[in-house]
Amino acid sequence: MSNSRIERTSWWRALPRWRAPEALRWTVGILGSAVVIALLLLAHAIPPFHAPTFAAATALSALGLALAVLHVQKYPIESLTPATVLRILLVTSILAVGGLQIVAKALSLSSDTLAPTAYLLLTPLIAMGLLIGALLGPRMALFSTALPSLALGFTGAVDPLILWTAWLTAGFAAHAVTPLRQRSDVLRAAQITVVSAAVVASASAWYAGGAPAQVALAAGWAAIAGFVATCLFWLTIALFERAFALVSDWTLHELCSPEQPLLSELLMRAPGTYAHSVMVGNLAEQAAAAIGANALLCRTMAYYHDIGKMNRPDFFIENNRGENPHERLSPSLSARVIEAHVRDGLELARMHNMPQPILDAIEQHHGTSLITYFFHKATQAGNEKDPAVEQHYRYAGPRPKTKETAILMLADRVEAAARTSKKQNPGRLRALIWEIVQDVRDDGQLDDSELHFRDLQTIVDSFVTTLGALSHERLPYPTEQGESVLVEAQNPNDEQDDAEAASAANPHGFGSDA
């Protein structure tokens, strides 16, 4: 009795808790959308207008939308708000139902007959499956395409066998389009969609008792529907990304191109920062892949996280090749100049219409951490180490909110420290990285992120592997032809250094064992 009571209580607590104005907005939105969907569902039967049927269709549509709201709230999609997900589902559902009714009217099809050309009705629902699969994932695509399919079935707009065929094909298409990173992925998705549509339609026509010729015709028309749906997806995916501020893998690949205006400008004005960003991208991408985070997003964020430095490149050590301009400034003013690269980066990113994850990376990659060098320089000059002084030398934040931005913060610090470290044998490198991670963790910078202790262990291992692969010492020696050949240098002290570093690989009790 008590256990079931606890389960019921936990289930209700998992539901969204809205204040009155927010609940009213959701209610009005659901009812208004239900009216639109009901009109589209009954378009084949109007005129005449039958009020009781319309009311029932509206009620059922509202219940379906309410189920979608609960599903999205209970199983949120990472990096997307429930409101955004629901808007995407609503728009695609309306387009799919409306498009299907338009095709049915244009071909003079009814639910009473199952002609081979009726399989052209698959097109809108397959396109919906492709869009939702690419934007929100295959799991959400299966759920979202089921609702309009069921709704069209209970209103009698389309033969249930056609709807079953459409839902199955949309499911295959949604899985085929994930991931979507390059043109060949679209070609692969188109092939799978066309073939699956033809196969499922053949089975449906066969089940309906069609002759071999009718089965072949059904497969052909379904294949055409799959091809047209893929073309519609290709034409509309960019519009959906822009309208709902979404970032697909395709967009991330485009942003990583060196030909992007911001990256080209960064390379010209701050080449040291550009090289640092590329290296941070390598570190972050490998670490993200190791813990199951979005590796491509991490690499893209790393490329842009320091773009604000190109406004004053000489004030950052990786770009400075002459006199240090900070020698003429007070520690306080130097700290303000360093901190300003975050604000400058945000302004540049907004001017170039960068997506929200890139803005988050720029804003959060330092969190509220201390600008250590100038803080210590100020305290050595006579200022007391009190909280007020320390706060003056901290970044404005906020702290990283996701795994990806937290990985970026760690990769940024590790790359900078590894670049200045003279000895990089694996033992010493691991000790250095653990110390950096521990300092970031003790400072509370990871408190708002989703990283766990085991994730940090995996990230450190990834950093060691990536940096170790890039830190080989090499010596030139002449060949018989007088050419210079590079070979790896063997340091006789490496084994001794590794043994010495082994005891330091667990700084402050932050070990490598789970």
XYZ file of C-alpha atoms in Angstrom:
514
model
C 0.000 0.000 0.000
C 2.722 2.431 1.004
C 4.895 1.549 -1.995
C 2.083 2.211 -4.472
C 1.342 5.461 -2.688
C 4.979 6.514 -3.081
C 4.954 5.592 -6.766
C 1.802 7.600 -7.416
C 3.212 10.599 -5.567
C 6.499 10.425 -7.487
C 4.665 10.197 -10.804
C 2.604 13.309 -10.101
C 5.659 15.193 -8.895
C 7.315 14.465 -12.214
C 4.604 16.379 -14.048
C 5.200 20.065 -14.880
C 4.099 22.566 -12.251
C 2.940 25.774 -13.875
C 1.838 29.030 -12.375
C -1.632 30.250 -13.315
C -0.607 32.593 -16.201
C 1.665 29.937 -17.710
C -0.998 27.241 -17.373
C -3.512 29.555 -19.040
C -1.161 30.154 -21.974
C -0.624 26.432 -22.431
C -4.364 25.753 -22.259
C -5.204 28.438 -24.809
C -2.404 27.260 -27.068
C -3.512 23.630 -26.932
C -7.165 24.461 -27.576
C -6.364 26.831 -30.438
C -4.053 24.299 -32.050
C -6.645 21.550 -31.559
C -9.237 23.613 -33.436
C -6.866 24.094 -36.386
C -5.936 20.412 -36.478
C -9.595 19.346 -36.217
C -10.491 21.530 -39.198
C -7.669 19.972 -41.212
C -8.657 16.459 -40.175
C -12.254 16.999 -41.280
C -11.423 18.922 -44.460
C -12.385 15.901 -46.582
C -15.910 15.885 -45.042
C -16.626 19.635 -45.256
C -19.154 20.714 -46.494
C -21.455 20.047 -44.772
C -20.195 21.206 -41.390
C -21.275 18.867 -38.580
C -20.790 20.581 -35.210
C -20.826 17.474 -32.940
C -18.227 15.737 -35.111
C -16.076 18.858 -35.135
C -16.329 19.163 -31.332
C -15.337 15.528 -30.879
C -12.379 15.905 -33.266
C -11.276 19.031 -31.393
C -11.471 17.227 -28.052
C -9.479 14.249 -29.314
C -6.887 16.559 -30.893
C -6.574 18.486 -27.626
C -6.023 15.247 -25.710
C -3.350 14.213 -28.190
C -1.592 17.558 -27.786
C -1.849 17.279 -24.002
C -0.161 13.879 -24.224
C 2.604 15.446 -26.314
C 3.070 18.164 -23.670
C 3.401 15.585 -20.893
C 5.811 13.493 -22.959
C 8.074 16.422 -23.759
C 8.053 17.634 -20.156
C 8.816 14.199 -18.734
C 11.431 13.281 -21.356
C 13.095 16.575 -22.333
C 15.484 16.874 -25.237
C 18.929 18.125 -24.336
C 19.677 21.773 -25.209
C 16.063 22.443 -26.285
C 13.288 23.914 -24.177
C 9.980 22.010 -24.038
C 8.236 25.001 -25.618
C 10.555 24.864 -28.644
C 10.055 21.119 -29.054
C 6.284 21.487 -28.870
C 6.277 24.288 -31.438
C 8.244 22.100 -33.834
C 5.868 19.178 -33.281
C 2.835 21.393 -33.765
C 4.072 23.051 -36.966
C 5.179 19.782 -38.552
C 1.906 18.066 -37.584
C -0.197 20.838 -39.126
C 1.913 20.794 -42.291
C 1.710 17.000 -42.531
C -2.069 16.790 -42.020
C -2.742 19.765 -44.282
C -0.377 18.470 -46.943
C -1.975 15.048 -46.904
C -5.441 16.528 -47.353
C -4.186 18.644 -50.254
C -2.664 15.597 -51.981
C -5.864 13.606 -51.410
C -7.997 16.376 -52.920
C -5.646 16.840 -55.863
C -5.707 13.122 -56.704
C -9.419 12.736 -55.882
C -8.596 9.942 -53.448
C -10.928 8.719 -50.743
C -10.676 6.270 -47.894
C -13.107 3.938 -49.669
C -10.614 2.833 -52.309
C -7.003 1.695 -52.131
C -5.652 2.533 -55.569
C -1.870 2.292 -56.122
C -1.698 6.088 -56.493
C -3.013 6.387 -52.923
C 0.519 5.623 -51.746
C 1.480 9.147 -52.777
C -0.292 10.134 -49.553
C 2.800 8.838 -47.747
C 4.742 11.941 -48.781
C 3.742 14.438 -46.024
C 4.116 11.982 -43.142
C 7.468 10.686 -44.421
C 8.713 14.276 -44.742
C 7.555 14.907 -41.172
C 9.480 11.843 -39.982
C 12.627 13.056 -41.737
C 12.347 16.549 -40.256
C 11.650 15.422 -36.698
C 14.317 12.730 -36.918
C 16.962 15.225 -38.012
C 15.940 17.975 -35.579
C 14.783 16.079 -32.480
C 15.899 12.481 -32.958
C 14.319 9.206 -34.138
C 12.590 8.498 -30.824
C 10.628 11.736 -30.964
C 9.909 11.136 -34.657
C 8.251 7.798 -33.929
C 6.077 9.391 -31.244
C 5.177 12.526 -33.193
C 4.271 10.826 -36.487
C 2.030 8.365 -34.645
C -0.321 11.118 -33.438
C -1.370 12.556 -36.846
C -1.490 9.050 -38.301
C -3.952 7.937 -35.631
C -5.942 11.161 -35.956
C -6.284 10.790 -39.725
C -7.370 7.221 -39.175
C -10.169 7.880 -36.695
C -11.616 10.691 -38.834
C -11.731 8.419 -41.875
C -9.652 10.776 -44.007
C -7.244 8.068 -45.179
C -7.292 4.294 -45.348
C -5.694 2.850 -42.166
C -3.414 0.630 -44.253
C -1.950 3.708 -45.950
C -1.407 5.353 -42.565
C 0.277 2.236 -41.191
C 2.557 2.217 -44.223
C 3.310 5.921 -43.763
C 4.159 5.542 -40.069
C 6.486 2.588 -40.658
C 8.259 4.327 -43.523
C 8.568 7.551 -41.518
C 10.205 5.550 -38.730
C 12.791 4.056 -41.084
C 13.392 7.495 -42.607
C 13.880 9.118 -39.188
C 16.582 6.601 -38.317
C 18.199 6.917 -41.745
C 18.608 10.681 -41.472
C 20.492 10.486 -38.158
C 23.261 11.609 -38.079
C 23.208 14.234 -40.819
C 26.701 15.640 -41.278
C 27.462 15.782 -44.993
C 25.875 15.459 -48.427
C 26.491 11.724 -48.570
C 24.304 11.334 -45.473
C 21.375 12.881 -47.352
C 21.945 10.479 -50.243
C 22.040 7.554 -47.813
C 18.822 8.735 -46.140
C 17.116 9.114 -49.522
C 18.082 5.598 -50.567
C 16.864 4.033 -47.319
C 13.640 6.057 -47.414
C 12.826 5.103 -51.008
C 13.610 1.420 -50.488
C 11.724 1.169 -47.185
C 8.683 2.933 -48.687
C 8.632 0.505 -51.611
C 9.037 -2.574 -49.399
C 6.407 -1.553 -46.829
C 3.951 -0.511 -49.563
C 4.445 -3.843 -51.326
C 3.621 -5.693 -48.122
C 0.553 -3.504 -47.562
C -0.746 -3.991 -51.108
C -0.134 -7.714 -50.852
C -2.033 -7.825 -47.545
C -4.935 -5.951 -49.201
C -5.188 -8.738 -51.785
C -3.723 -6.861 -54.709
C -2.562 -8.631 -57.845
C 1.191 -8.732 -58.584
C 0.831 -5.810 -60.988
C -0.938 -3.731 -58.328
C 1.722 -4.639 -55.767
C 4.420 -3.460 -58.169
C 2.538 -0.229 -58.882
C 2.071 0.407 -55.163
C 5.805 -0.067 -54.614
C 6.591 2.329 -57.443
C 4.252 5.082 -56.255
C 5.506 4.671 -52.674
C 9.104 4.967 -53.875
C 8.175 8.202 -55.650
C 6.550 9.437 -52.434
C 9.743 8.658 -50.508
C 11.869 10.518 -53.040
C 9.582 13.569 -53.018
C 9.546 13.545 -49.205
C 13.352 13.573 -49.154
C 13.374 16.542 -51.536
C 10.894 18.404 -49.313
C 13.087 17.647 -46.313
C 16.160 18.989 -48.116
C 14.320 22.218 -48.960
C 12.812 22.848 -45.517
C 15.452 21.692 -43.011
C 17.359 24.991 -43.189
C 14.137 26.977 -42.737
C 13.272 25.030 -39.589
C 16.770 25.482 -38.177
C 16.591 29.232 -38.695
C 12.986 29.589 -37.493
C 13.523 27.639 -34.262
C 17.182 28.557 -33.634
C 18.310 24.936 -33.910
C 21.813 23.653 -34.556
C 22.194 20.416 -36.496
C 25.420 18.516 -37.130
C 25.265 19.835 -40.660
C 25.316 23.413 -39.390
C 28.167 22.633 -37.007
C 30.266 21.240 -39.855
C 29.657 24.425 -41.818
C 30.698 26.543 -38.826
C 33.946 24.574 -38.502
C 35.040 25.486 -42.014
C 38.173 27.716 -42.051
C 36.407 29.790 -44.695
C 33.895 31.078 -42.143
C 34.348 34.884 -41.916
C 34.966 34.935 -38.165
C 37.550 32.151 -38.293
C 39.328 33.722 -41.266
C 39.490 37.035 -39.432
C 40.727 35.335 -36.258
C 43.517 33.638 -38.208
C 44.646 36.929 -39.744
C 44.434 39.118 -36.643
C 45.260 36.643 -33.854
C 47.066 33.611 -35.331
C 48.236 32.423 -31.925
C 44.678 32.397 -30.608
C 43.532 30.566 -33.739
C 46.141 27.836 -33.220
C 45.172 27.606 -29.545
C 41.488 27.281 -30.466
C 42.163 24.475 -32.942
C 44.156 22.575 -30.324
C 41.435 23.108 -27.716
C 38.968 21.803 -30.282
C 40.969 18.594 -30.695
C 41.145 18.075 -26.941
C 37.476 18.863 -26.342
C 36.224 16.746 -29.239
C 38.081 13.622 -28.115
C 37.076 14.090 -24.475
C 33.420 14.616 -25.388
C 33.392 11.495 -27.533
C 34.897 9.522 -24.652
C 32.046 10.379 -22.254
C 29.224 10.336 -24.803
C 28.742 14.115 -25.094
C 28.321 16.019 -28.365
C 31.851 15.879 -29.767
C 31.179 17.948 -32.876
C 29.524 20.678 -30.825
C 32.549 20.776 -28.506
C 34.936 21.214 -31.419
C 32.807 23.965 -32.933
C 32.480 25.812 -29.626
C 36.242 25.624 -29.144
C 36.908 27.243 -32.523
C 34.877 30.305 -31.533
C 35.325 30.571 -27.770
C 38.156 33.135 -27.940
C 37.131 35.214 -30.959
C 36.899 38.256 -28.692
C 40.689 38.265 -28.379
C 41.143 39.556 -31.908
C 39.980 43.012 -30.785
C 43.179 43.332 -28.694
C 45.378 40.422 -29.814
C 48.677 41.760 -28.428
C 47.325 41.691 -24.872
C 47.243 37.875 -24.966
C 50.487 35.974 -24.673
C 49.894 33.564 -27.551
C 49.829 36.526 -29.965
C 52.452 38.751 -28.382
C 55.804 38.840 -30.201
C 57.304 42.004 -28.761
C 56.864 44.287 -25.782
C 54.320 43.138 -23.217
C 51.602 45.845 -23.113
C 50.552 44.756 -19.613
C 53.800 46.156 -18.225
C 52.338 49.632 -18.719
C 49.039 48.795 -16.980
C 48.001 48.230 -13.403
C 46.940 44.681 -12.451
C 43.343 45.854 -12.118
C 43.246 47.364 -15.607
C 45.007 44.343 -17.098
C 42.376 42.089 -15.563
C 39.632 44.195 -17.119
C 41.298 43.946 -20.540
C 41.590 40.174 -20.229
C 38.001 39.828 -19.046
C 36.724 41.984 -21.915
C 37.478 39.294 -24.494
C 34.372 37.424 -23.322
C 32.128 40.444 -23.829
C 33.796 41.295 -27.145
C 33.373 37.714 -28.313
C 29.666 37.769 -27.529
C 29.217 40.976 -29.515
C 31.054 39.563 -32.531
C 29.124 36.296 -32.386
C 25.779 38.097 -32.250
C 26.786 40.339 -35.165
C 27.451 37.193 -37.222
C 24.225 35.472 -36.084
C 26.001 32.626 -34.344
C 23.670 29.987 -32.814
C 22.964 29.955 -29.085
C 25.378 27.106 -28.179
C 28.271 29.171 -29.546
C 27.144 32.177 -27.507
C 26.949 29.968 -24.414
C 30.464 28.668 -25.048
C 31.907 32.170 -25.297
C 30.083 33.355 -22.194
C 30.712 30.308 -20.001
C 34.158 29.002 -20.949
C 35.786 30.910 -18.067
C 32.802 30.700 -15.733
C 33.404 32.847 -12.651
C 37.025 31.764 -12.360
C 39.841 33.914 -11.030
C 42.198 35.820 -13.330
C 45.009 34.341 -11.283
C 48.139 36.029 -12.611
C 46.958 39.596 -12.150
C 45.205 38.792 -8.869
C 48.481 37.531 -7.388
C 50.311 40.483 -8.889
C 47.853 42.843 -7.184
C 48.111 41.106 -3.809
C 51.893 41.144 -3.985
C 51.680 44.889 -4.535
C 50.144 45.298 -1.098
C 46.427 44.603 -1.478
C 44.960 42.258 1.094
C 43.490 38.935 0.006
C 39.919 39.685 0.936
C 36.752 38.556 -0.886
C 36.064 42.016 -2.273
C 39.457 42.224 -3.973
C 39.207 38.661 -5.261
C 35.757 39.264 -6.733
C 37.171 42.169 -8.725
C 39.521 39.711 -10.448
C 36.912 37.122 -11.387
C 35.112 36.665 -14.694
C 31.445 37.633 -14.732
C 30.286 34.131 -15.652
C 27.982 32.288 -15.658
C 29.553 28.926 -14.868
C 29.243 26.110 -17.436
C 25.706 24.726 -17.628
C 26.252 21.666 -19.839
C 28.768 18.884 -20.282
C 30.014 20.440 -23.488
C 30.770 23.882 -22.030
C 32.408 22.272 -18.976
C 34.634 20.153 -21.231
C 35.538 23.308 -23.150
C 36.587 25.056 -19.929
C 38.823 22.139 -18.925
C 40.325 21.764 -22.409
C 41.054 25.503 -22.562
C 43.002 25.419 -19.306
C 44.785 22.159 -20.018
C 45.970 23.265 -23.456
C 47.336 26.537 -22.106
C 49.161 24.784 -19.264
C 50.515 21.988 -21.466
C 51.823 24.526 -23.977
C 53.957 26.196 -21.297
C 55.108 22.926 -19.693
C 58.613 21.841 -20.706
C 58.379 18.200 -19.648
C 55.436 16.285 -21.016
C 56.128 12.617 -20.346
C 52.869 10.759 -19.565
C 53.338 10.662 -15.804
C 54.040 14.351 -15.379
C 51.378 15.261 -17.915
C 48.728 13.274 -16.058
C 49.713 14.886 -12.754
C 49.502 18.349 -14.315
C 46.066 17.699 -15.813
C 44.672 16.234 -12.577
C 45.867 19.296 -10.697
C 44.137 21.616 -13.168
C 40.880 19.650 -13.030
C 40.997 19.570 -9.237
C 41.517 23.345 -9.059
C 38.550 23.949 -11.374
C 36.398 21.549 -9.364
C 37.401 23.024 -5.992
C 36.580 26.506 -7.283
C 33.002 25.366 -7.930
C 33.145 25.966 -11.675
C 31.679 22.528 -12.463
C 28.848 22.666 -9.930
C 26.212 23.663 -12.500
C 27.403 21.299 -15.216
C 26.299 17.726 -15.764
C 29.757 16.177 -15.346
C 30.203 13.383 -12.820
C 33.397 12.213 -11.141
C 33.746 9.240 -13.479
C 33.350 11.637 -16.434
C 36.265 13.674 -15.118
C 38.443 10.566 -14.921
C 37.616 9.700 -18.527
C 38.237 13.287 -19.642
C 41.669 13.324 -17.998
C 42.591 10.045 -19.708
C 41.505 11.511 -23.040
C 43.531 14.699 -22.506
C 46.644 12.664 -21.667
C 46.246 10.527 -24.779
C 45.629 13.468 -27.107
C 48.442 15.630 -25.747
C 50.831 12.680 -25.587
C 50.307 12.001 -29.271
C 51.378 15.570 -30.073
C 54.405 15.876 -27.781
C 56.976 13.560 -29.378
C 60.519 14.938 -29.315
C 62.358 14.496 -32.607
C 65.973 14.896 -33.753
C 67.275 15.492 -37.278
C 70.125 13.351 -38.584
C 71.762 13.320 -42.034
C 71.371 10.419 -44.456
C 73.965 9.253 -46.943
C 72.433 11.582 -49.517
C 72.792 14.510 -47.124
C 69.053 14.834 -46.510
C 67.692 15.451 -43.049
C 65.404 12.806 -41.564
C 63.413 13.239 -38.372
C 63.400 10.435 -35.801
C 61.938 10.198 -32.331
C 64.304 11.108 -29.551
C 64.590 8.620 -26.739
C 64.983 10.391 -23.425
C 66.906 8.119 -21.010
C 65.317 9.930 -18.081
C 61.712 9.259 -19.178
C 61.328 6.147 -17.063
C 62.694 7.934 -14.006
C 60.419 10.935 -14.661
C 57.400 8.649 -14.975
C 58.193 7.000 -11.678
C 58.577 10.360 -9.956
C 55.332 11.626 -11.440
C 53.364 8.540 -10.466
C 53.216 9.686 -6.870
C 52.008 13.103 -8.010
C 49.313 11.762 -10.318
C 46.817 11.885 -7.479
C 46.982 15.517 -6.347
C 44.854 16.534 -3.377
C 43.346 13.061 -3.149
C 41.742 13.375 -6.605
C 42.633 9.887 -7.779
C 42.227 8.053 -11.038
C 40.290 5.155 -9.620
C 36.524 5.072 -9.476
